[in-house]
mmCIF file of N, CA and C in Angstrom:
data_model
loop_
_atom_site.group_PDB
_atom_site.id
_atom_site.type_symbol
_atom_site.label_atom_id
_atom_site.label_comp_id
_atom_site.label_asym_id
_atom_site.label_seq_id
_atom_site.Cartn_x
_atom_site.Cartn_y
_atom_site.Cartn_z
ATOM 1 N N MET Z 26 44.038 38.746 -16.273
ATOM 2 C CA MET Z 26 43.553 37.576 -15.566
ATOM 3 C C MET Z 26 43.612 36.384 -16.522
ATOM 4 N N ASP Z 27 44.017 35.243 -16.038
ATOM 5 C CA ASP Z 27 44.047 34.008 -16.810
ATOM 6 C C ASP Z 27 42.635 33.693 -17.320
ATOM 7 N N LYS Z 28 42.543 33.267 -18.586
ATOM 8 C CA LYS Z 28 41.220 33.037 -19.183
ATOM 9 C C LYS Z 28 40.414 31.998 -18.403
ATOM 10 N N ASN Z 29 41.062 30.922 -17.977
ATOM 11 C CA ASN Z 29 40.339 29.889 -17.230
ATOM 12 C C ASN Z 29 39.732 30.455 -15.945
ATOM 13 N N LEU Z 30 40.520 31.261 -15.241
ATOM 14 C CA LEU Z 30 40.022 31.874 -14.009
ATOM 15 C C LEU Z 30 38.919 32.875 -14.319
ATOM 16 N N GLU Z 31 39.097 33.628 -15.399
ATOM 17 C CA GLU Z 31 38.094 34.621 -15.774
ATOM 18 C C GLU Z 31 36.763 33.963 -16.125
ATOM 19 N N VAL Z 32 36.805 32.897 -16.921
ATOM 20 C CA VAL Z 32 35.564 32.201 -17.295
ATOM 21 C C VAL Z 32 34.928 31.581 -16.065
ATOM 22 N N SER Z 33 35.732 30.994 -15.207
ATOM 23 C CA SER Z 33 35.206 30.390 -13.977
ATOM 24 C C SER Z 33 34.545 31.450 -13.093
ATOM 25 N N THR Z 34 35.156 32.629 -13.002
ATOM 26 C CA THR Z 34 34.579 33.733 -12.229
ATOM 27 C C THR Z 34 33.265 34.200 -12.848
ATOM 28 N N LEU Z 35 33.261 34.380 -14.164
ATOM 29 C CA LEU Z 35 32.044 34.817 -14.841
ATOM 30 C C LEU Z 35 30.937 33.783 -14.687
ATOM 31 N N LEU Z 36 31.309 32.522 -14.683
ATOM 32 C CA LEU Z 36 30.339 31.446 -14.485
ATOM 33 C C LEU Z 36 29.683 31.569 -13.109
ATOM 34 N N ASP Z 37 30.459 31.968 -12.101
ATOM 35 C CA ASP Z 37 29.897 32.184 -10.766
ATOM 36 C C ASP Z 37 28.818 33.262 -10.782
ATOM 37 N N PHE Z 38 29.015 34.291 -11.577
ATOM 38 C CA PHE Z 38 28.065 35.405 -11.618
ATOM 39 C C PHE Z 38 26.872 35.151 -12.536
ATOM 40 N N TYR Z 39 27.104 34.503 -13.661
ATOM 41 C CA TYR Z 39 26.072 34.446 -14.698
ATOM 42 C C TYR Z 39 25.571 33.038 -15.033
ATOM 43 N N ALA Z 40 25.936 32.043 -14.259
ATOM 44 C CA ALA Z 40 25.569 30.656 -14.574
ATOM 45 C C ALA Z 40 24.066 30.480 -14.771
ATOM 46 N N ASP Z 41 23.282 31.157 -13.968
ATOM 47 C CA ASP Z 41 21.831 30.985 -14.055
ATOM 48 C C ASP Z 41 21.238 31.530 -15.352
ATOM 49 N N LEU Z 42 22.028 32.282 -16.102
ATOM 50 C CA LEU Z 42 21.555 32.820 -17.377
ATOM 51 C C LEU Z 42 21.933 31.930 -18.563
ATOM 52 N N LEU Z 43 22.650 30.844 -18.286
ATOM 53 C CA LEU Z 43 23.007 29.864 -19.312
ATOM 54 C C LEU Z 43 22.030 28.693 -19.257
ATOM 55 N N THR Z 44 22.052 27.889 -20.313
ATOM 56 C CA THR Z 44 21.238 26.673 -20.288
ATOM 57 C C THR Z 44 21.863 25.672 -19.316
ATOM 58 N N GLU Z 45 21.076 24.710 -18.889
ATOM 59 C CA GLU Z 45 21.604 23.677 -17.984
ATOM 60 C C GLU Z 45 22.780 22.950 -18.633
ATOM 61 N N ASN Z 46 22.671 22.670 -19.919
ATOM 62 C CA ASN Z 46 23.739 21.980 -20.640
ATOM 63 C C ASN Z 46 25.009 22.828 -20.677
ATOM 64 N N GLN Z 47 24.871 24.112 -20.953
ATOM 65 C CA GLN Z 47 26.031 24.990 -20.989
ATOM 66 C C GLN Z 47 26.704 25.066 -19.615
ATOM 67 N N LYS Z 48 25.903 25.187 -18.554
ATOM 68 C CA LYS Z 48 26.451 25.233 -17.195
ATOM 69 C C LYS Z 48 27.237 23.961 -16.888
ATOM 70 N N LYS Z 49 26.633 22.842 -17.233
ATOM 71 C CA LYS Z 49 27.254 21.547 -16.960
ATOM 72 C C LYS Z 49 28.580 21.419 -17.706
ATOM 73 N N VAL Z 50 28.572 21.751 -18.994
ATOM 74 C CA VAL Z 50 29.778 21.614 -19.822
ATOM 75 C C VAL Z 50 30.879 22.550 -19.329
ATOM 76 N N LEU Z 51 30.557 23.814 -19.073
ATOM 77 C CA LEU Z 51 31.578 24.753 -18.590
ATOM 78 C C LEU Z 51 32.097 24.352 -17.216
ATOM 79 N N GLY Z 52 31.216 23.870 -16.354
ATOM 80 C CA GLY Z 52 31.650 23.404 -15.038
ATOM 81 C C GLY Z 52 32.631 22.249 -15.141
ATOM 82 N N TRP Z 53 32.313 21.298 -15.976
ATOM 83 C CA TRP Z 53 33.214 20.152 -16.170
ATOM 84 C C TRP Z 53 34.541 20.608 -16.771
ATOM 85 N N TYR Z 54 34.474 21.492 -17.741
ATOM 86 C CA TYR Z 54 35.674 21.901 -18.461
ATOM 87 C C TYR Z 54 36.570 22.807 -17.616
ATOM 88 N N TYR Z 55 35.996 23.821 -16.997
ATOM 89 C CA TYR Z 55 36.812 24.794 -16.267
ATOM 90 C C TYR Z 55 37.019 24.455 -14.799
ATOM 91 N N ASP Z 56 36.009 23.925 -14.147
ATOM 92 C CA ASP Z 56 36.133 23.667 -12.716
ATOM 93 C C ASP Z 56 36.663 22.272 -12.406
ATOM 94 N N GLU Z 57 36.269 21.296 -13.216
ATOM 95 C CA GLU Z 57 36.693 19.921 -12.957
ATOM 96 C C GLU Z 57 37.786 19.450 -13.898
ATOM 97 N N ASP Z 58 38.169 20.310 -14.863
ATOM 98 C CA ASP Z 58 39.288 20.051 -15.771
ATOM 99 C C ASP Z 58 39.121 18.773 -16.602
ATOM 100 N N LEU Z 59 37.884 18.477 -17.004
ATOM 101 C CA LEU Z 59 37.663 17.331 -17.885
ATOM 102 C C LEU Z 59 38.015 17.724 -19.316
ATOM 103 N N SER Z 60 38.459 16.754 -20.099
ATOM 104 C CA SER Z 60 38.805 17.005 -21.496
ATOM 105 C C SER Z 60 37.535 17.062 -22.338
ATOM 106 N N LEU Z 61 37.665 17.570 -23.560
ATOM 107 C CA LEU Z 61 36.531 17.600 -24.480
ATOM 108 C C LEU Z 61 35.992 16.191 -24.712
ATOM 109 N N SER Z 62 36.898 15.231 -24.844
ATOM 110 C CA SER Z 62 36.485 13.837 -25.061
ATOM 111 C C SER Z 62 35.705 13.284 -23.876
ATOM 112 N N GLU Z 63 36.190 13.561 -22.666
ATOM 113 C CA GLU Z 63 35.501 13.076 -21.468
ATOM 114 C C GLU Z 63 34.107 13.683 -21.352
ATOM 115 N N ILE Z 64 34.010 14.964 -21.629
ATOM 116 C CA ILE Z 64 32.704 15.624 -21.564
ATOM 117 C C ILE Z 64 31.785 15.058 -22.639
ATOM 118 N N GLY Z 65 32.340 14.862 -23.833
ATOM 119 C CA GLY Z 65 31.559 14.285 -24.928
ATOM 120 C C GLY Z 65 31.025 12.908 -24.568
ATOM 121 N N GLU Z 66 31.858 12.092 -23.939
ATOM 122 C CA GLU Z 66 31.417 10.759 -23.509
ATOM 123 C C GLU Z 66 30.287 10.869 -22.486
ATOM 124 N N ASN Z 67 30.433 11.793 -21.541
ATOM 125 C CA ASN Z 67 29.395 11.977 -20.517
ATOM 126 C C ASN Z 67 28.056 12.368 -21.122
ATOM 127 N N LEU Z 68 28.101 13.162 -22.187
ATOM 128 C CA LEU Z 68 26.871 13.680 -22.789
ATOM 129 C C LEU Z 68 26.431 12.919 -24.040
ATOM 130 N N GLY Z 69 27.283 12.033 -24.533
ATOM 131 C CA GLY Z 69 26.960 11.291 -25.744
ATOM 132 C C GLY Z 69 27.012 12.166 -26.997
ATOM 133 N N ILE Z 70 27.941 13.138 -27.006
ATOM 134 C CA ILE Z 70 28.114 13.992 -28.184
ATOM 135 C C ILE Z 70 29.585 14.008 -28.589
ATOM 136 N N THR Z 71 29.873 14.590 -29.730
ATOM 137 C CA THR Z 71 31.247 14.629 -30.234
ATOM 138 C C THR Z 71 32.068 15.691 -29.503
ATOM 139 N N ARG Z 72 33.398 15.580 -29.670
ATOM 140 C CA ARG Z 72 34.302 16.598 -29.125
ATOM 141 C C ARG Z 72 33.968 17.962 -29.713
ATOM 142 N N GLN Z 73 33.664 17.969 -31.022
ATOM 143 C CA GLN Z 73 33.336 19.221 -31.690
ATOM 144 C C GLN Z 73 32.052 19.827 -31.108
ATOM 145 N N GLY Z 74 31.097 18.992 -30.789
ATOM 146 C CA GLY Z 74 29.864 19.470 -30.165
ATOM 147 C C GLY Z 74 30.142 20.103 -28.813
ATOM 148 N N VAL Z 75 31.045 19.489 -28.056
ATOM 149 C CA VAL Z 75 31.435 20.034 -26.750
ATOM 150 C C VAL Z 75 32.138 21.370 -26.947
ATOM 151 N N ARG Z 76 33.069 21.410 -27.896
ATOM 152 C CA ARG Z 76 33.818 22.642 -28.161
ATOM 153 C C ARG Z 76 32.869 23.771 -28.566
ATOM 154 N N ASP Z 77 31.919 23.469 -29.437
ATOM 155 C CA ASP Z 77 30.948 24.484 -29.871
ATOM 156 C C ASP Z 77 30.131 25.005 -28.696
ATOM 157 N N THR Z 78 29.723 24.105 -27.815
ATOM 158 C CA THR Z 78 28.964 24.500 -26.625
ATOM 159 C C THR Z 78 29.797 25.417 -25.739
ATOM 160 N N ILE Z 79 31.060 25.065 -25.536
ATOM 161 C CA ILE Z 79 31.954 25.875 -24.702
ATOM 162 C C ILE Z 79 32.131 27.265 -25.309
ATOM 163 N N LYS Z 80 32.421 27.318 -26.603
ATOM 164 C CA LYS Z 80 32.660 28.616 -27.252
ATOM 165 C C LYS Z 80 31.412 29.506 -27.201
ATOM 166 N N LYS Z 81 30.252 28.925 -27.431
ATOM 167 C CA LYS Z 81 29.014 29.704 -27.400
ATOM 168 C C LYS Z 81 28.732 30.204 -25.984
ATOM 169 N N ALA Z 82 28.912 29.351 -24.996
ATOM 170 C CA ALA Z 82 28.655 29.741 -23.606
ATOM 171 C C ALA Z 82 29.662 30.790 -23.142
ATOM 172 N N GLU Z 83 30.929 30.629 -23.520
ATOM 173 C CA GLU Z 83 31.935 31.635 -23.179
ATOM 174 C C GLU Z 83 31.562 32.994 -23.771
ATOM 175 N N ALA Z 84 31.153 32.988 -25.017
ATOM 176 C CA ALA Z 84 30.759 34.238 -25.673
ATOM 177 C C ALA Z 84 29.605 34.907 -24.922
ATOM 178 N N GLN Z 85 28.651 34.103 -24.472
ATOM 179 C CA GLN Z 85 27.526 34.650 -23.706
ATOM 180 C C GLN Z 85 28.002 35.252 -22.389
ATOM 181 N N LEU Z 86 28.913 34.563 -21.709
ATOM 182 C CA LEU Z 86 29.424 35.062 -20.436
ATOM 183 C C LEU Z 86 30.147 36.394 -20.616
ATOM 184 N N PHE Z 87 31.007 36.480 -21.626
ATOM 185 C CA PHE Z 87 31.752 37.717 -21.862
ATOM 186 C C PHE Z 87 30.821 38.851 -22.294
ATOM 187 N N GLU Z 88 29.801 38.520 -23.056
ATOM 188 C CA GLU Z 88 28.828 39.536 -23.472
ATOM 189 C C GLU Z 88 28.036 40.054 -22.264
ATOM 190 N N LEU Z 89 27.641 39.149 -21.391
ATOM 191 C CA LEU Z 89 26.919 39.555 -20.185
ATOM 192 C C LEU Z 89 27.780 40.461 -19.305
ATOM 193 N N GLU Z 90 29.042 40.102 -19.135
ATOM 194 C CA GLU Z 90 29.933 40.925 -18.315
ATOM 195 C C GLU Z 90 30.159 42.283 -18.968
ATOM 196 N N GLU Z 91 30.270 42.318 -20.276
ATOM 197 C CA GLU Z 91 30.461 43.579 -20.989
ATOM 198 C C GLU Z 91 29.270 44.515 -20.770
ATOM 199 N N LYS Z 92 28.081 43.933 -20.683
ATOM 200 C CA LYS Z 92 26.872 44.744 -20.503
ATOM 201 C C LYS Z 92 26.599 45.078 -19.040
ATOM 202 N N LEU Z 93 26.807 44.131 -18.149
ATOM 203 C CA LEU Z 93 26.395 44.292 -16.752
ATOM 204 C C LEU Z 93 27.532 44.646 -15.784
ATOM 205 N N HIS Z 94 28.738 44.228 -16.087
ATOM 206 C CA HIS Z 94 29.923 44.527 -15.264
ATOM 207 C C HIS Z 94 29.819 44.042 -13.823
ATOM 208 N N LEU Z 95 29.085 42.977 -13.574
ATOM 209 C CA LEU Z 95 28.920 42.502 -12.190
ATOM 210 C C LEU Z 95 30.228 42.011 -11.578
ATOM 211 N N ALA Z 96 31.009 41.260 -12.339
ATOM 212 C CA ALA Z 96 32.274 40.745 -11.812
ATOM 213 C C ALA Z 96 33.248 41.893 -11.549
ATOM 214 N N LEU Z 97 33.288 42.867 -12.439
ATOM 215 C CA LEU Z 97 34.162 44.026 -12.257
ATOM 216 C C LEU Z 97 33.750 44.824 -11.028
ATOM 217 N N LYS Z 98 32.467 45.076 -10.869
ATOM 218 C CA LYS Z 98 31.966 45.819 -9.704
ATOM 219 C C LYS Z 98 32.288 45.074 -8.410
ATOM 220 N N PHE Z 99 32.094 43.763 -8.426
ATOM 221 C CA PHE Z 99 32.385 42.958 -7.248
ATOM 222 C C PHE Z 99 33.863 43.054 -6.889
ATOM 223 N N SER Z 100 34.724 43.004 -7.895
ATOM 224 C CA SER Z 100 36.162 43.087 -7.670
ATOM 225 C C SER Z 100 36.544 44.426 -7.042
ATOM 226 N N LYS Z 101 35.954 45.507 -7.536
ATOM 227 C CA LYS Z 101 36.233 46.838 -6.982
ATOM 228 C C LYS Z 101 35.748 46.937 -5.537
ATOM 229 N N ILE Z 102 34.572 46.426 -5.277
ATOM 230 C CA ILE Z 102 34.035 46.445 -3.907
ATOM 231 C C ILE Z 102 34.931 45.642 -2.976
ATOM 232 N N GLU Z 103 35.362 44.477 -3.436
ATOM 233 C CA GLU Z 103 36.228 43.625 -2.623
ATOM 234 C C GLU Z 103 37.543 44.336 -2.289
ATOM 235 N N LYS Z 104 38.143 45.013 -3.269
ATOM 236 C CA LYS Z 104 39.395 45.745 -3.025
ATOM 237 C C LYS Z 104 39.193 46.870 -2.022
ATOM 238 N N ASN Z 105 38.108 47.606 -2.160
ATOM 239 C CA ASN Z 105 37.845 48.698 -1.228
ATOM 240 C C ASN Z 105 37.543 48.198 0.179
ATOM 241 N N LEU Z 106 36.857 47.081 0.286
ATOM 242 C CA LEU Z 106 36.613 46.506 1.605
ATOM 243 C C LEU Z 106 37.921 46.067 2.255
ATOM 244 N N GLN Z 107 38.834 45.531 1.453
ATOM 245 C CA GLN Z 107 40.142 45.158 1.994
ATOM 246 C C GLN Z 107 40.887 46.382 2.507
ATOM 247 N N LEU Z 108 40.783 47.508 1.791
ATOM 248 C CA LEU Z 108 41.397 48.754 2.243
ATOM 249 C C LEU Z 108 40.781 49.233 3.558
ATOM 250 N N ILE Z 109 39.485 49.131 3.665
ATOM 251 C CA ILE Z 109 38.805 49.546 4.890
ATOM 252 C C ILE Z 109 39.284 48.706 6.067
ATOM 253 N N ILE Z 110 39.345 47.408 5.874
ATOM 254 C CA ILE Z 110 39.802 46.514 6.954
ATOM 255 C C ILE Z 110 41.253 46.812 7.326
ATOM 256 N N GLU Z 111 42.092 46.979 6.326
ATOM 257 C CA GLU Z 111 43.507 47.266 6.572
ATOM 258 C C GLU Z 111 43.678 48.578 7.346
ATOM 259 N N ASN Z 112 42.970 49.599 6.941
ATOM 260 C CA ASN Z 112 43.097 50.894 7.617
ATOM 261 C C ASN Z 112 42.481 50.874 9.014
ATOM 262 N N ALA Z 113 41.410 50.142 9.190
ATOM 263 C CA ALA Z 113 40.829 50.016 10.523
ATOM 264 C C ALA Z 113 41.819 49.325 11.466
ATOM 265 N N ARG Z 114 42.521 48.320 10.965
ATOM 266 C CA ARG Z 114 43.536 47.637 11.790
ATOM 267 C C ARG Z 114 44.674 48.599 12.153
ATOM 268 N N LYS Z 115 45.059 49.446 11.204
ATOM 269 C CA LYS Z 115 46.101 50.435 11.493
ATOM 270 C C LYS Z 115 45.667 51.361 12.621
ATOM 271 N N LEU Z 116 44.412 51.784 12.582
ATOM 272 C CA LEU Z 116 43.901 52.647 13.645
ATOM 273 C C LEU Z 116 43.944 51.945 14.994
ATOM 274 N N GLN Z 117 43.589 50.662 14.995
ATOM 275 C CA GLN Z 117 43.584 49.901 16.247
ATOM 276 C C GLN Z 117 44.986 49.793 16.847
ATOM 277 N N ASN Z 118 45.980 49.762 15.981
ATOM 278 C CA ASN Z 118 47.350 49.551 16.443
ATOM 279 C C ASN Z 118 48.078 50.836 16.821
ATOM 280 N N LEU Z 119 47.461 51.971 16.594
ATOM 281 C CA LEU Z 119 48.109 53.234 16.941
ATOM 282 C C LEU Z 119 48.134 53.423 18.454
ATOM 283 N N SER Z 120 49.227 53.989 18.921
ATOM 284 C CA SER Z 120 49.297 54.301 20.355
ATOM 285 C C SER Z 120 49.697 55.759 20.509
ATOM 286 N N GLY Z 121 49.252 56.349 21.576
ATOM 287 C CA GLY Z 121 49.613 57.735 21.837
ATOM 288 C C GLY Z 121 48.784 58.714 21.028
ATOM 289 N N ALA Z 122 49.211 59.960 21.066
ATOM 290 C CA ALA Z 122 48.456 61.038 20.444
ATOM 291 C C ALA Z 122 49.046 61.381 19.076
ATOM 292 N N ARG Z 123 48.998 60.454 18.164
ATOM 293 C CA ARG Z 123 49.490 60.694 16.806
ATOM 294 C C ARG Z 123 48.298 61.130 15.955
ATOM 295 N N ILE Z 124 47.750 62.274 16.264
ATOM 296 C CA ILE Z 124 46.481 62.725 15.690
ATOM 297 C C ILE Z 124 46.536 62.886 14.169
ATOM 298 N N ASN Z 125 47.649 63.352 13.632
ATOM 299 C CA ASN Z 125 47.750 63.504 12.170
ATOM 300 C C ASN Z 125 47.659 62.157 11.461
ATOM 301 N N GLU Z 126 48.331 61.171 12.024
ATOM 302 C CA GLU Z 126 48.280 59.837 11.418
ATOM 303 C C GLU Z 126 46.882 59.237 11.537
ATOM 304 N N VAL Z 127 46.244 59.446 12.676
ATOM 305 C CA VAL Z 127 44.868 58.981 12.868
ATOM 306 C C VAL Z 127 43.963 59.622 11.827
ATOM 307 N N TYR Z 128 44.123 60.915 11.624
ATOM 308 C CA TYR Z 128 43.299 61.630 10.645
ATOM 309 C C TYR Z 128 43.508 61.065 9.239
ATOM 310 N N GLU Z 129 44.752 60.816 8.837
ATOM 311 C CA GLU Z 129 45.048 60.298 7.494
ATOM 312 C C GLU Z 129 44.437 58.906 7.287
ATOM 313 N N ILE Z 130 44.544 58.061 8.288
ATOM 314 C CA ILE Z 130 43.972 56.716 8.174
ATOM 315 C C ILE Z 130 42.456 56.793 8.127
ATOM 316 N N ALA Z 131 41.872 57.642 8.970
ATOM 317 C CA ALA Z 131 40.418 57.811 8.950
ATOM 318 C C ALA Z 131 39.959 58.329 7.588
ATOM 319 N N GLU Z 132 40.715 59.230 6.997
ATOM 320 C CA GLU Z 132 40.392 59.752 5.662
ATOM 321 C C GLU Z 132 40.462 58.643 4.610
ATOM 322 N N ALA Z 133 41.451 57.762 4.706
ATOM 323 C CA ALA Z 133 41.571 56.642 3.765
ATOM 324 C C ALA Z 133 40.379 55.697 3.902
ATOM 325 N N ILE Z 134 39.945 55.453 5.132
ATOM 326 C CA ILE Z 134 38.768 54.608 5.364
ATOM 327 C C ILE Z 134 37.531 55.258 4.764
ATOM 328 N N LYS Z 135 37.362 56.544 4.992
ATOM 329 C CA LYS Z 135 36.223 57.280 4.455
ATOM 330 C C LYS Z 135 36.218 57.228 2.915
ATOM 331 N N ASN Z 136 37.368 57.420 2.314
ATOM 332 C CA ASN Z 136 37.457 57.401 0.850
ATOM 333 C C ASN Z 136 37.113 56.028 0.282
ATOM 334 N N ALA Z 137 37.600 54.981 0.925
ATOM 335 C CA ALA Z 137 37.281 53.627 0.463
ATOM 336 C C ALA Z 137 35.785 53.351 0.571
ATOM 337 N N ALA Z 138 35.197 53.768 1.684
ATOM 338 C CA ALA Z 138 33.755 53.574 1.867
ATOM 339 C C ALA Z 138 32.972 54.382 0.857
ATOM 340 N N ASP Z 139 33.385 55.625 0.599
ATOM 341 C CA ASP Z 139 32.723 56.455 -0.411
ATOM 342 C C ASP Z 139 32.792 55.798 -1.787
ATOM 343 N N SER Z 140 33.939 55.208 -2.084
ATOM 344 C CA SER Z 140 34.107 54.550 -3.377
ATOM 345 C C SER Z 140 33.143 53.375 -3.532
ATOM 346 N N ILE Z 141 32.969 52.612 -2.466
ATOM 347 C CA ILE Z 141 32.022 51.494 -2.501
ATOM 348 C C ILE Z 141 30.612 52.016 -2.709
ATOM 349 N N TYR Z 142 30.276 53.051 -1.984
ATOM 350 C CA TYR Z 142 28.930 53.625 -2.078
ATOM 351 C C TYR Z 142 28.646 54.126 -3.495
ATOM 352 N N LYS Z 143 29.603 54.778 -4.102
ATOM 353 C CA LYS Z 143 29.417 55.315 -5.453
ATOM 354 C C LYS Z 143 29.277 54.227 -6.502
ATOM 355 N N GLU Z 144 29.829 53.059 -6.270
ATOM 356 C CA GLU Z 144 29.763 51.935 -7.204
ATOM 357 C C GLU Z 144 28.371 51.310 -7.245
ATOM 358 N N GLN Z 145 27.573 51.541 -6.221
ATOM 359 C CA GLN Z 145 26.253 50.909 -6.130
ATOM 360 C C GLN Z 145 25.277 51.521 -7.095
#
Protein backbone atom coordinates (compact mmCIF):
# COMPACT_ATOMS: atom_id res chain seq x y z
CA MET A 1 0.00 0.00 0.00
CA ASP A 2 1.25 3.51 -0.79
CA LYS A 3 2.58 5.18 2.37
CA ASN A 4 0.38 8.26 1.96
CA LEU A 5 -2.73 6.10 1.67
CA GLU A 6 -1.60 3.91 4.55
CA VAL A 7 -1.02 6.87 6.89
CA SER A 8 -4.32 8.43 5.84
CA THR A 9 -6.10 5.12 6.56
CA LEU A 10 -4.41 4.74 9.93
CA LEU A 11 -5.36 8.33 10.74
CA ASP A 12 -9.01 7.37 10.16
CA PHE A 13 -8.71 4.62 12.77
CA TYR A 14 -6.45 6.18 15.37
CA ALA A 15 -6.81 9.98 15.05
CA ASP A 16 -8.48 10.29 18.43
CA LEU A 17 -5.38 8.83 20.07
CA LEU A 18 -3.15 11.62 18.72
CA THR A 19 -2.86 15.16 20.03
CA GLU A 20 -5.00 17.83 18.38
CA ASN A 21 -1.84 19.33 16.87
CA GLN A 22 -0.71 15.99 15.45
CA LYS A 23 -4.17 15.35 13.94
CA LYS A 24 -4.23 18.79 12.39
CA VAL A 25 -0.71 18.51 10.93
CA LEU A 26 -1.23 15.00 9.51
CA GLY A 27 -4.61 16.01 8.08
CA TRP A 28 -3.11 19.01 6.32
CA TYR A 29 -0.12 17.04 5.08
CA TYR A 30 -1.77 13.81 3.93
CA ASP A 31 -5.38 14.74 3.25
CA GLU A 32 -5.06 18.32 2.05
CA ASP A 33 -1.57 17.96 0.53
CA LEU A 34 -0.14 21.10 2.14
CA SER A 35 3.64 21.52 2.12
CA LEU A 36 5.76 21.61 5.27
CA SER A 37 6.21 25.35 4.74
CA GLU A 38 2.47 25.97 4.40
CA ILE A 39 1.73 23.99 7.54
CA GLY A 40 4.53 25.80 9.37
CA GLU A 41 3.06 29.16 8.36
CA ASN A 42 -0.39 28.08 9.57
CA LEU A 43 1.00 27.07 12.96
CA GLY A 44 3.77 29.64 13.30
CA ILE A 45 6.51 26.99 13.52
CA THR A 46 9.47 25.97 11.36
CA ARG A 47 9.43 23.39 8.57
CA GLN A 48 11.62 21.22 10.78
CA GLY A 49 9.07 21.48 13.59
CA VAL A 50 6.35 20.35 11.20
CA ARG A 51 8.50 17.48 9.93
CA ASP A 52 9.25 16.34 13.50
CA THR A 53 5.55 16.41 14.35
CA ILE A 54 4.71 14.36 11.25
CA LYS A 55 7.41 11.76 11.93
CA LYS A 56 6.42 11.37 15.58
CA ALA A 57 2.71 11.08 14.76
CA GLU A 58 3.39 8.59 11.96
CA ALA A 59 5.44 6.47 14.34
CA GLN A 60 2.56 6.48 16.83
CA LEU A 61 0.07 5.46 14.14
CA PHE A 62 2.22 2.55 12.94
CA GLU A 63 2.86 1.44 16.52
CA LEU A 64 -0.86 1.49 17.29
CA GLU A 65 -1.64 -0.56 14.19
CA GLU A 66 1.12 -3.03 15.05
CA LYS A 67 -0.45 -3.56 18.47
CA LEU A 68 -4.17 -3.34 17.67
CA HIS A 69 -4.45 -4.35 13.98
CA LEU A 70 -7.73 -2.44 13.57
CA ALA A 71 -7.07 -1.36 9.98
CA LEU A 72 -5.97 -4.88 9.01
CA LYS A 73 -9.05 -6.46 10.63
CA PHE A 74 -11.31 -3.94 8.92
CA SER A 75 -9.70 -4.72 5.56
CA LYS A 76 -10.25 -8.47 6.03
CA ILE A 77 -13.87 -7.94 7.05
CA GLU A 78 -14.46 -5.69 4.05
CA LYS A 79 -13.02 -8.31 1.66
CA ASN A 80 -15.15 -11.07 3.14
CA LEU A 81 -18.27 -8.94 2.98
CA GLN A 82 -17.55 -8.30 -0.70
CA LEU A 83 -17.31 -12.07 -1.22
CA ILE A 84 -20.62 -12.60 0.54
CA ILE A 85 -22.33 -9.99 -1.63
CA GLU A 86 -20.78 -11.37 -4.81
CA ASN A 87 -21.81 -14.93 -4.03
CA ALA A 88 -25.31 -13.91 -2.98
CA ARG A 89 -25.71 -12.18 -6.37
CA LYS A 90 -24.54 -15.36 -8.10
CA LEU A 91 -27.23 -17.31 -6.27
CA GLN A 92 -29.86 -14.78 -7.32
CA ASN A 93 -28.86 -15.14 -10.96
CA LEU A 94 -29.01 -18.93 -11.08
CA SER A 95 -31.84 -20.49 -13.02
CA GLY A 96 -33.07 -24.03 -13.08
CA ALA A 97 -32.04 -26.94 -10.92
CA ARG A 98 -28.27 -26.48 -10.83
CA ILE A 99 -28.12 -27.83 -7.28
CA ASN A 100 -24.36 -28.52 -7.23
CA GLU A 101 -23.56 -24.96 -8.22
CA VAL A 102 -26.04 -23.62 -5.67
CA TYR A 103 -24.37 -25.74 -2.99
CA GLU A 104 -20.86 -24.49 -3.92
CA ILE A 105 -21.93 -20.84 -3.84
CA ALA A 106 -23.77 -21.33 -0.56
CA GLU A 107 -20.61 -22.95 0.86
CA ALA A 108 -18.51 -19.96 -0.27
CA ILE A 109 -20.97 -17.59 1.44
CA LYS A 110 -20.85 -19.66 4.62
CA ASN A 111 -17.04 -19.70 4.60
CA ALA A 112 -16.82 -15.94 4.13
CA ALA A 113 -19.27 -15.36 6.97
CA ASP A 114 -17.37 -17.80 9.20
CA SER A 115 -14.16 -15.94 8.45
CA ILE A 116 -15.73 -12.64 9.50
CA TYR A 117 -17.06 -14.20 12.68
CA LYS A 118 -13.67 -15.65 13.60
CA GLU A 119 -11.97 -12.26 13.14
CA GLN A 120 -14.13 -10.70 15.87
